[in-house]
Short mmCIF file of C-alpha atoms and ligand atoms in Angstrom, two decimals:
data_model
loop_
_atom_site.label_atom_id
_atom_site.label_comp_id
_atom_site.label_asym_id
_atom_site.label_seq_id
_atom_site.Cartn_x
_atom_site.Cartn_y
_atom_site.Cartn_z
CA UNK A 52 -17.55 -27.28 24.98
CA UNK A 53 -13.60 -27.12 27.14
CA UNK A 54 -14.66 -25.08 30.34
CA UNK A 55 -12.54 -21.72 28.95
CA UNK A 56 -14.87 -21.86 26.00
CA UNK A 57 -18.14 -22.54 27.64
CA UNK A 58 -17.19 -19.85 30.06
CA UNK A 59 -16.31 -17.35 27.49
CA UNK A 60 -19.99 -17.96 25.09
CA UNK A 61 -21.62 -17.51 28.46
CA UNK A 62 -18.95 -14.01 29.39
CA UNK A 63 -19.13 -12.77 25.72
CA UNK A 64 -20.78 -9.14 26.46
CA UNK A 65 -18.49 -8.59 29.70
CA UNK A 66 -15.41 -10.09 27.70
CA UNK A 67 -16.41 -7.57 24.75
CA UNK A 68 -16.64 -5.03 27.14
CA UNK A 69 -13.50 -5.11 28.43
CA UNK A 70 -11.78 -5.71 25.07
CA UNK A 71 -13.61 -2.40 24.19
CA UNK A 72 -12.20 -0.57 27.10
CA UNK A 73 -8.76 -1.85 26.78
CA UNK A 74 -8.85 -0.45 23.19
CA UNK A 75 -10.32 2.85 24.28
CA UNK A 76 -7.15 3.41 26.94
CA UNK A 77 -4.70 1.79 23.86
CA UNK A 78 -6.21 4.52 21.57
CA UNK A 79 -6.09 7.73 24.47
CA UNK A 80 -2.30 6.47 25.54
CA UNK A 81 -1.01 7.16 22.14
CA UNK A 82 0.48 10.25 22.97
CA UNK A 83 2.37 8.51 25.61
CA UNK A 84 3.47 5.35 24.26
CA UNK A 85 6.82 5.49 22.31
CA UNK A 86 6.65 5.68 18.67
CA UNK A 87 8.96 3.20 18.29
CA UNK A 88 10.59 0.29 20.66
CA UNK A 89 13.72 -1.47 20.55
CA UNK A 90 11.89 -5.81 19.69
CA UNK A 91 13.03 -6.63 23.59
CA UNK A 92 13.32 -9.77 23.63
CA UNK A 93 10.23 -12.00 25.13
CA UNK A 94 10.85 -15.20 25.82
CA UNK A 95 8.76 -18.08 24.42
CA UNK A 96 6.36 -19.28 25.99
CA UNK A 97 4.98 -22.92 26.41
CA UNK A 98 1.87 -24.15 24.25
CA UNK A 99 -0.97 -23.27 26.63
CA UNK A 100 -2.07 -27.21 27.30
CA UNK A 101 -5.45 -25.99 28.78
CA UNK A 102 -6.01 -22.00 27.75
CA UNK A 103 -6.64 -19.04 30.24
CA UNK A 104 -10.49 -18.21 28.61
CA UNK A 105 -9.73 -14.56 26.71
CA UNK A 106 -9.64 -12.92 30.26
CA UNK A 107 -6.69 -14.58 31.13
CA UNK A 108 -5.45 -14.70 27.36
CA UNK A 109 -5.90 -10.03 27.88
CA UNK A 110 -4.12 -10.19 30.72
CA UNK A 111 -1.03 -11.99 29.21
CA UNK A 112 -1.06 -10.13 26.12
CA UNK A 113 -0.77 -7.02 28.17
CA UNK A 114 2.18 -8.29 30.70
CA UNK A 115 4.14 -9.93 27.81
CA UNK A 116 3.71 -8.14 24.52
CA UNK A 117 1.80 -4.84 24.39
CA UNK A 118 4.62 -2.95 26.36
CA UNK A 119 6.68 -4.24 22.64
CA UNK A 120 4.46 -3.00 20.78
CA UNK A 121 4.81 0.73 19.30
CA UNK A 122 3.11 3.33 18.93
CA UNK A 123 2.92 3.35 15.06
CA UNK A 124 -0.94 4.40 14.80
CA UNK A 125 0.12 7.57 16.20
CA UNK A 126 1.02 10.90 14.18
CA UNK A 127 4.25 10.66 14.22
CA UNK A 128 5.53 7.03 13.06
CA UNK A 129 7.06 8.71 9.79
CA UNK A 130 9.03 5.71 8.58
CA UNK A 131 8.79 3.72 5.55
CA UNK A 132 5.05 4.34 4.18
CA UNK A 133 2.54 4.21 7.20
CA UNK A 134 -1.02 4.85 7.60
CA UNK A 135 -3.55 4.67 10.79
CA UNK A 136 -6.87 3.77 11.45
CA UNK A 137 -9.25 6.64 11.00
CA UNK A 138 -12.44 5.51 13.48
CA UNK A 139 -14.65 4.31 11.38
CA UNK A 140 -12.01 2.13 9.49
CA UNK A 141 -11.21 0.77 13.37
CA UNK A 142 -15.06 0.16 13.65
CA UNK A 143 -15.55 -1.64 10.11
CA UNK A 144 -12.36 -3.95 11.09
CA UNK A 145 -14.00 -4.95 14.11
CA UNK A 146 -17.09 -5.84 12.46
CA UNK A 147 -15.34 -7.58 9.89
CA UNK A 148 -14.12 -10.16 12.09
CA UNK A 149 -17.83 -10.08 13.92
CA UNK A 150 -19.37 -11.03 10.66
CA UNK A 151 -16.57 -13.32 9.64
CA UNK A 152 -17.57 -13.21 5.64
CA UNK A 153 -15.96 -15.20 3.36
CA UNK A 154 -15.47 -12.36 0.90
CA UNK A 155 -14.45 -14.96 -1.97
CA UNK A 156 -17.94 -15.97 -3.69
CA UNK A 157 -21.55 -14.80 -4.28
CA UNK A 158 -22.75 -17.41 -2.93
CA UNK A 159 -25.46 -16.57 0.00
CA UNK A 160 -24.43 -13.67 1.48
CA UNK A 161 -24.20 -9.85 0.08
CA UNK A 162 -20.66 -9.05 1.38
CA UNK A 163 -19.04 -9.41 -1.96
CA UNK A 164 -21.20 -6.75 -3.36
CA UNK A 165 -19.72 -4.76 -0.89
CA UNK A 166 -16.92 -5.36 -1.99
CA UNK A 167 -18.00 -4.17 -5.51
CA UNK A 168 -19.77 -0.70 -3.74
CA UNK A 169 -16.21 -0.34 -2.39
CA UNK A 170 -13.88 -0.61 -5.25
CA UNK A 171 -16.10 1.26 -7.29
CA UNK A 172 -16.24 3.86 -4.83
CA UNK A 173 -12.45 3.29 -4.88
CA UNK A 174 -12.32 3.87 -8.15
CA UNK A 175 -13.81 6.99 -9.01
CA UNK A 176 -11.76 8.78 -6.40
CA UNK A 177 -8.66 7.92 -7.89
CA UNK A 178 -9.88 8.88 -11.52
CA UNK A 179 -10.55 5.62 -12.61
CA UNK A 180 -13.55 5.33 -15.48
CA UNK A 181 -16.03 2.55 -15.55
CA UNK A 182 -13.58 0.21 -17.69
CA UNK A 183 -11.65 -0.85 -15.13
CA UNK A 184 -12.71 -3.58 -12.63
CA UNK A 185 -10.67 -4.21 -9.17
CA UNK A 186 -10.35 -6.22 -6.51
CA UNK A 187 -9.13 -6.19 -2.77
CA UNK A 188 -5.76 -7.80 -1.86
CA UNK A 189 -3.49 -7.51 1.07
CA UNK A 190 -1.16 -5.13 -0.22
CA UNK A 191 0.41 -3.15 -3.01
CA UNK A 192 3.06 -6.28 -3.32
CA UNK A 193 0.01 -8.16 -3.99
CA UNK A 194 -1.73 -5.84 -6.24
CA UNK A 195 1.47 -5.40 -8.25
CA UNK A 196 1.82 -9.67 -8.80
CA UNK A 197 -1.65 -9.97 -9.64
CA UNK A 198 -1.42 -6.98 -12.32
CA UNK A 199 1.77 -7.80 -13.40
CA UNK A 200 0.49 -11.63 -13.70
CA UNK A 201 -2.18 -10.36 -16.03
CA UNK A 202 0.37 -8.39 -17.67
CA UNK A 203 2.37 -11.69 -18.61
CA UNK A 204 -0.68 -13.26 -19.63
CA UNK A 205 -1.68 -10.43 -22.17
CA UNK A 206 1.75 -10.43 -23.73
CA UNK A 207 1.60 -14.24 -24.63
CA UNK A 208 -1.99 -13.58 -26.20
CA UNK A 209 0.15 -11.10 -28.59
CA UNK A 210 2.62 -14.27 -29.23
CA UNK A 211 -0.49 -16.91 -29.49
CA UNK A 212 0.53 -18.68 -26.00
CA UNK A 213 -1.99 -18.84 -22.76
CA UNK A 214 0.91 -19.05 -20.12
CA UNK A 215 -2.26 -19.87 -17.66
CA UNK A 216 -2.69 -22.90 -19.82
CA UNK A 217 0.77 -23.77 -21.01
CA UNK A 218 3.10 -22.07 -18.26
CA UNK A 219 6.06 -20.32 -18.79
CA UNK A 220 8.58 -22.18 -20.87
CA UNK A 221 5.82 -21.74 -23.90
CA UNK A 222 6.57 -18.28 -23.76
CA UNK A 223 10.36 -17.62 -23.35
CA UNK A 224 11.41 -14.29 -21.85
CA UNK A 225 9.58 -11.21 -21.20
CA UNK A 226 10.78 -7.49 -21.08
CA UNK A 227 9.89 -5.32 -18.02
CA UNK A 228 10.79 -1.66 -18.82
CA UNK A 229 10.55 0.58 -15.90
CA UNK A 230 12.58 3.71 -14.18
CA UNK A 231 13.10 3.50 -10.42
CA UNK A 232 10.70 0.64 -10.29
CA UNK A 233 9.72 -0.18 -6.36
CA UNK A 234 11.48 -4.06 -4.93
CA UNK A 235 8.20 -5.49 -4.76
CA UNK A 236 8.03 -5.76 -8.38
CA UNK A 237 11.09 -7.47 -8.99
CA UNK A 238 9.70 -9.91 -5.94
CA UNK A 239 6.36 -10.28 -8.16
CA UNK A 240 8.54 -11.04 -11.06
CA UNK A 241 10.23 -13.63 -9.36
CA UNK A 242 7.30 -15.11 -7.88
CA UNK A 243 5.85 -14.84 -11.40
CA UNK A 244 8.97 -16.86 -13.24
CA UNK A 245 9.44 -14.29 -15.22
CA UNK A 246 12.61 -13.21 -12.90
CA UNK A 247 14.28 -10.33 -11.46
CA UNK A 248 16.57 -9.92 -14.28
CA UNK A 249 13.60 -9.24 -16.93
CA UNK A 250 13.43 -5.79 -15.32
CA UNK A 251 15.31 -3.88 -17.64
CA UNK A 252 15.64 -0.63 -15.72
CA UNK A 253 15.35 2.67 -18.19
CA UNK A 254 17.43 5.50 -17.45
CA UNK A 255 15.28 8.25 -15.04
CA UNK A 256 15.29 12.57 -15.60
CA UNK A 257 18.27 13.86 -14.32
CA UNK A 258 18.22 14.51 -10.67
CA UNK A 259 14.94 12.55 -10.38
CA UNK A 260 13.35 8.99 -9.81
CA UNK A 261 11.37 9.70 -12.83
CA UNK A 262 11.70 7.57 -16.07
CA UNK A 263 13.30 9.53 -19.22
CA UNK A 264 10.56 8.80 -21.62
CA UNK A 265 13.21 9.30 -24.91
CA UNK A 266 14.97 6.67 -22.97
CA UNK A 267 11.81 4.16 -22.55
CA UNK A 268 11.20 4.77 -26.45
CA UNK A 269 14.50 3.75 -27.36
CA UNK A 270 14.19 0.84 -25.30
CA UNK A 271 10.82 0.10 -27.07
CA UNK A 272 11.86 0.50 -30.54
CA UNK A 273 14.98 -1.93 -29.54
CA UNK A 274 12.40 -4.69 -29.23
CA UNK A 275 11.38 -4.36 -32.75
CA UNK A 276 7.61 -4.83 -32.35
CA UNK A 277 7.63 -7.44 -29.46
CA UNK A 278 5.20 -6.71 -26.86
CA UNK A 279 6.35 -5.61 -23.24
CA UNK A 280 5.42 -4.48 -19.90
CA UNK A 281 6.10 -1.00 -18.69
CA UNK A 282 5.97 -0.64 -15.22
CA UNK A 283 5.36 2.62 -14.61
CA UNK A 284 5.58 4.58 -11.17
CA UNK A 285 3.36 7.30 -9.63
CA UNK A 286 4.75 7.92 -6.22
CA UNK A 287 8.27 6.57 -5.52
CA UNK A 288 9.13 6.12 -2.16
CA UNK A 289 12.36 8.09 -1.62
CA UNK A 290 11.58 11.40 -3.09
CA UNK A 291 8.08 11.01 -4.09
CA UNK A 292 8.55 11.70 -8.34
CA UNK A 293 5.94 10.59 -10.66
CA UNK A 294 6.86 9.02 -14.26
CA UNK A 295 5.28 10.98 -17.16
CA UNK A 296 1.87 9.07 -17.54
CA UNK A 297 0.68 10.82 -20.31
CA UNK A 298 3.54 10.52 -22.55
CA UNK A 299 4.36 7.11 -21.54
CA UNK A 300 0.65 6.36 -23.00
CA UNK A 301 1.54 8.05 -26.10
CA UNK A 302 4.39 5.60 -27.09
CA UNK A 303 1.24 3.29 -27.20
CA UNK A 304 0.50 4.29 -30.91
CA UNK A 305 3.79 2.77 -31.84
CA UNK A 306 4.68 0.01 -29.43
CA UNK A 307 2.99 -2.67 -28.34
CA UNK A 308 2.91 -2.75 -24.78
CA UNK A 309 0.63 -3.35 -21.27
CA UNK A 310 1.23 -0.19 -18.72
CA UNK A 311 1.19 -1.24 -15.08
CA UNK A 312 1.28 1.73 -12.74
CA UNK A 313 1.66 1.39 -9.07
CA UNK A 314 0.38 3.98 -7.78
CA UNK A 315 0.81 2.35 -4.37
CA UNK A 316 0.19 5.94 -2.46
CA UNK A 317 1.20 8.57 -4.78
CA UNK A 318 -2.06 7.67 -6.56
CA UNK A 319 -3.43 9.56 -3.41
CA UNK A 320 -1.90 12.80 -5.14
CA UNK A 321 -5.75 12.42 -7.05
CA UNK A 322 -7.23 14.11 -4.13
CA UNK A 323 -5.26 16.79 -4.12
CA UNK A 324 -6.59 19.42 -6.55
CA UNK A 325 -2.80 20.75 -6.48
CA UNK A 326 -1.42 17.66 -7.34
CA UNK A 327 -4.13 15.74 -9.14
CA UNK A 328 -2.08 16.24 -12.22
CA UNK A 329 0.49 14.19 -11.46
CA UNK A 330 -1.79 10.97 -11.93
CA UNK A 331 -3.35 12.41 -15.50
CA UNK A 332 -3.69 9.37 -17.25
CA UNK A 333 -4.28 6.56 -14.83
CA UNK A 334 -7.38 5.65 -15.84
CA UNK A 335 -6.08 4.55 -19.33
CA UNK A 336 -3.07 2.07 -17.44
CA UNK A 337 -4.07 -2.05 -18.30
CA UNK A 338 -3.32 -2.47 -14.53
CA UNK A 339 -3.22 0.11 -11.60
CA UNK A 340 -1.93 -0.77 -7.41
CA UNK A 341 -3.23 1.35 -5.18
CA UNK A 342 -2.28 0.32 -1.29
CA UNK A 343 -5.10 1.14 1.43
CA UNK A 344 -3.21 0.71 4.66
CA UNK A 345 -1.05 3.52 3.76
CA UNK A 346 -2.91 6.57 3.12
CA UNK A 347 -6.96 6.00 3.51
CA UNK A 348 -5.78 5.19 6.60
CA UNK A 349 -7.31 1.96 7.06
CA UNK A 350 -5.77 -0.90 9.32
CA UNK A 351 -3.46 -3.60 7.54
CA UNK A 352 -3.69 -5.44 4.89
CA UNK A 353 -5.79 -3.90 2.30
CA UNK A 354 -4.78 -2.97 -1.25
CA UNK A 355 -7.03 -2.75 -4.34
CA UNK A 356 -5.72 -4.01 -8.03
CA UNK A 357 -7.77 -2.56 -10.77
CA UNK A 358 -7.42 -3.68 -14.01
CA UNK A 359 -8.89 -3.41 -18.10
CA UNK A 360 -8.38 -7.00 -18.68
CA UNK A 361 -10.53 -8.60 -16.51
CA UNK A 362 -11.14 -11.74 -18.89
CA UNK A 363 -7.47 -11.64 -18.61
CA UNK A 364 -7.50 -11.91 -14.64
CA UNK A 365 -10.12 -14.28 -14.76
CA UNK A 366 -7.77 -16.83 -17.64
CA UNK A 367 -4.69 -16.46 -14.87
CA UNK A 368 -6.98 -16.75 -11.36
CA UNK A 369 -10.01 -18.83 -12.21
CA UNK A 370 -10.76 -21.79 -9.42
CA UNK A 371 -12.79 -23.82 -11.12
CA UNK A 372 -14.15 -27.17 -9.31
CA UNK A 373 -17.86 -28.60 -8.95
CA UNK A 374 -18.36 -28.02 -5.45
CA UNK A 375 -18.09 -23.95 -6.30
CA UNK A 376 -20.17 -21.81 -8.06
CA UNK A 377 -19.72 -21.47 -12.16
CA UNK A 378 -18.00 -18.56 -13.29
CA UNK A 379 -20.82 -16.78 -14.47
CA UNK A 380 -21.38 -13.01 -15.31
CA UNK A 381 -19.46 -10.90 -13.13
CA UNK A 382 -17.02 -13.17 -11.16
CA UNK A 383 -16.23 -14.07 -8.10
CA UNK A 384 -13.19 -13.09 -5.97
CA UNK A 385 -11.42 -16.05 -6.03
CA UNK A 386 -11.58 -16.20 -9.92
CA UNK A 387 -9.45 -12.97 -9.65
CA UNK A 388 -6.90 -13.42 -7.01
CA UNK A 389 -4.19 -15.67 -5.37
CA UNK A 390 -6.46 -16.08 -2.00
CA UNK A 391 -9.22 -18.94 -2.67
CA UNK A 392 -11.33 -17.88 0.70
CA UNK A 393 -10.55 -14.44 1.81
CA UNK A 394 -11.36 -11.93 5.09
CA UNK A 395 -14.17 -9.00 3.62
CA UNK A 396 -11.08 -6.24 3.60
CA UNK A 397 -13.42 -4.33 2.10
CA UNK A 398 -15.54 -3.41 5.01
CA UNK A 399 -12.63 -0.92 6.80
CA UNK A 400 -12.37 1.01 3.66
CA UNK A 401 -16.14 1.04 2.65
CA UNK A 402 -16.63 2.64 6.43
CA UNK A 403 -14.34 4.95 6.63
CA UNK A 404 -15.28 6.34 2.79
CA UNK A 405 -18.71 6.38 4.08
CA UNK A 406 -17.91 8.69 7.31
CA UNK A 407 -15.82 10.50 5.88
CA UNK A 408 -16.02 10.80 2.20
CA UNK A 409 -14.07 12.39 -0.37
CA UNK A 410 -14.07 16.09 1.31
CA UNK A 411 -12.84 13.80 4.69
CA UNK A 412 -9.82 11.95 2.45
CA UNK A 413 -8.77 14.87 0.79
CA UNK A 414 -8.42 16.95 4.14
CA UNK A 415 -5.88 13.75 5.52
CA UNK A 416 -4.52 13.78 1.72
CA UNK A 417 -3.99 17.58 2.33
CA UNK A 418 -2.94 18.00 6.21
CA UNK A 419 -0.32 15.22 5.13
CA UNK A 420 1.27 17.31 2.43
CA UNK A 421 1.23 20.29 4.14
CA UNK A 422 3.11 18.54 6.87
CA UNK A 423 5.97 17.31 4.75
CA UNK A 424 6.63 20.73 2.96
CA UNK A 425 6.52 22.24 6.56
CA UNK A 426 8.78 19.85 8.14
CA UNK A 427 11.18 20.24 4.49
CA UNK A 428 11.00 24.27 5.11
CA UNK A 429 12.02 23.49 8.76
CA UNK A 430 14.77 21.36 7.86
CA UNK A 431 16.25 23.71 5.05
CA UNK A 432 16.98 25.94 7.86
CA UNK A 433 18.87 23.86 9.95
CA UNK A 434 22.73 23.94 9.54
CA UNK A 435 24.34 20.78 7.54
CA UNK A 436 21.15 19.14 6.49
CA UNK A 437 20.38 19.01 2.57
CA UNK A 438 16.73 18.54 1.05
CA UNK A 439 18.09 15.38 -1.87
CA UNK A 440 14.99 15.99 -3.62
CA UNK A 441 12.35 18.88 -3.56
CA UNK A 442 8.78 18.12 -1.54
CA UNK A 443 6.73 16.64 -3.58
CA UNK A 444 3.70 15.46 -2.23
CA UNK A 445 4.50 13.65 1.72
CA UNK A 446 7.94 12.28 1.70
CA UNK A 447 10.85 14.37 2.99
CA UNK A 448 14.62 13.01 2.01
CA UNK A 449 17.28 14.44 3.32
CA UNK A 450 21.27 14.11 4.33
CA UNK A 451 21.99 15.02 7.71
CA UNK A 452 26.00 15.68 8.42
CA UNK A 453 25.94 12.55 11.14
CA UNK A 454 25.71 8.81 10.39
CA UNK A 455 22.33 8.23 9.25
CA UNK A 456 21.63 4.91 11.19
CA UNK A 457 22.90 6.96 14.78
CA UNK A 458 20.53 9.40 13.79
CA UNK A 459 17.37 6.92 13.26
CA UNK A 460 18.45 5.28 16.21
CA UNK A 461 18.61 8.35 18.45
CA UNK A 462 15.41 9.61 17.22
CA UNK A 463 13.66 5.42 17.50
CA UNK A 464 15.40 5.91 21.24
CA UNK A 465 13.83 9.31 22.07
CA UNK A 466 10.05 7.85 21.58
CA UNK A 467 9.29 10.92 19.89
CA UNK A 468 9.19 9.62 16.25
CA UNK A 469 10.45 7.33 13.94
CA UNK A 470 12.24 7.60 10.62
CA UNK A 471 13.62 5.15 8.56
CA UNK A 472 17.02 5.22 6.26
CA UNK A 473 17.58 5.10 3.21
CA UNK A 474 20.08 5.43 0.22
CA UNK A 475 19.37 8.28 -2.44
CA UNK A 476 21.36 8.55 -5.89
CA UNK A 477 24.58 6.52 -3.59
CA UNK A 478 24.12 9.12 -0.99
CA UNK A 479 22.88 7.62 2.89
CA UNK A 480 19.59 9.83 3.77
CA UNK A 481 16.55 10.07 5.96
CA UNK A 482 12.42 9.28 4.88
CA UNK A 483 10.04 10.97 6.74
CA UNK A 484 7.30 9.99 5.25
CA UNK A 485 3.78 11.86 6.31
CA UNK A 486 -0.09 9.85 5.73
CA UNK A 487 -1.31 9.07 9.46
CA UNK A 488 -4.47 10.88 9.29
CA UNK A 489 -3.49 12.09 13.06
CA UNK A 490 -0.15 13.85 11.90
CA UNK A 491 -0.75 17.53 11.97
CA UNK A 492 2.06 20.39 11.28
CA UNK A 493 2.95 20.86 15.22
CA UNK A 494 4.02 16.75 14.99
CA UNK A 495 6.40 18.50 11.66
CA UNK A 496 7.60 21.04 14.32
CA UNK A 497 8.01 18.21 17.12
CA UNK A 498 10.01 16.31 14.73
CA UNK A 499 12.09 19.42 13.31
CA UNK A 500 12.86 20.50 16.95
CA UNK A 501 13.82 16.80 17.97
CA UNK A 502 16.18 16.62 15.17
CA UNK A 503 17.51 19.79 15.43
CA UNK A 504 18.35 18.57 19.07
CA UNK A 505 19.81 15.35 18.22
CA UNK A 506 22.22 16.86 15.54
CA UNK A 507 26.22 18.38 16.21
C1 PLP B 171 4.51 0.06 -0.01
C2 PLP B 171 4.82 0.48 -1.63
C3 PLP B 171 4.90 -0.93 -2.08
C4 PLP B 171 4.61 -1.73 -1.15
O1 PLP B 171 3.43 -2.42 -0.07
P1 PLP B 171 2.83 -3.59 0.55
O2 PLP B 171 1.60 -2.72 1.04
O3 PLP B 171 3.86 -3.40 1.58
O4 PLP B 171 2.77 -5.01 -0.20
C5 PLP B 171 4.83 -1.06 -3.73
N1 PLP B 171 4.94 0.25 -4.36
C6 PLP B 171 5.15 1.52 -3.21
C7 PLP B 171 5.33 2.31 -4.51
C8 PLP B 171 5.16 1.57 -2.38
O5 PLP B 171 5.10 2.53 -1.82
#
């Protein structure tokens, strides 16, 4: 063993203690760390020839890189849709690396069974039934990709072609219908060879991002019985709008289509008694995408992919080889997703669910919804500010009487909060998305006060 590695092995308990102490100081200082940092340039260092050992690496990280890291784990990082890490999820993350299990298969470890238990818990929490099986992936983009890959195989089946065996050329065009699809759906269609242009946008309801189901029915009717993929949205990023899943499901009696639901963060509406109706029907979707590094508050990266058609999933993703276990009974995870070897991502979710249960996670969800509504109410009283949609769940989308990029920059420069700009119905706007377990009404008040100060 080279000397820094041998030295580290001998000093392992001390090194872990030092790292732990540093992590504690980072979390204790979260309130003082600027919520966002200007990504100032750190000159690249040369490849270390000998290495400095863990203590040296930690010192260098603290000196060169840590100062530029944002406070995105804290309560006022409201850009994109950004969760945090609950204490239990952090403990689970440390142990994921500590045990370093390969979650790809069931040989020689019960790690894959822990993933099954976790997926079962999550399915139950989101109101899915026993017909849905699930697997962990790295994010909602991957979950959409996997769901749409299975959908592609299903359409092929209807036309007597296996895309998994014969490729896309044997199939021709597949129509994909959606109201206000997330950008990751277009990316998935590009990767899957269906093409971004295969998505045919369907009209949304007036002043809404929810699909107009009458227009969707007309688009399906025009396909003349040809099977299609419908991507329904359960929580759009701009205004957290929900398609009417029940009404879409009713169309399945007349038209053949695969229903994929992107419930990346909107799926968590199932936890709030006042909002659970928004995801009514989710259990009947063919595939469902839910992100976990957003509203479950596990660290990056983690999401879950659910489907009712595991047989087709195995057809697409199977990875058979002489040295790998054969596919019998419950398929190993490497027959279900793009990855082969993979991190045991389920452990962070397992820890947070074991620690806080449904009740604890319901509290996180309802507190975020409350904070969003509170900010919405405060902003409505600010002259010149206009909410572009009612606060439906956990996002406030608003127009301001100044350049939104300038305002977003001023918010970031203040170090107190972080918001991201968007365009909604042609209007430049700002979004404040609430999904961190630490966020309270007091944070919403601080953000409202900050915006009042910065606005003309
Ligand atoms: C965030 C999000 C995605 C993409 O999620 P990643 O985890 O960043 O891959 C997809 N769909 C919706 C609705 C989202 O909010």
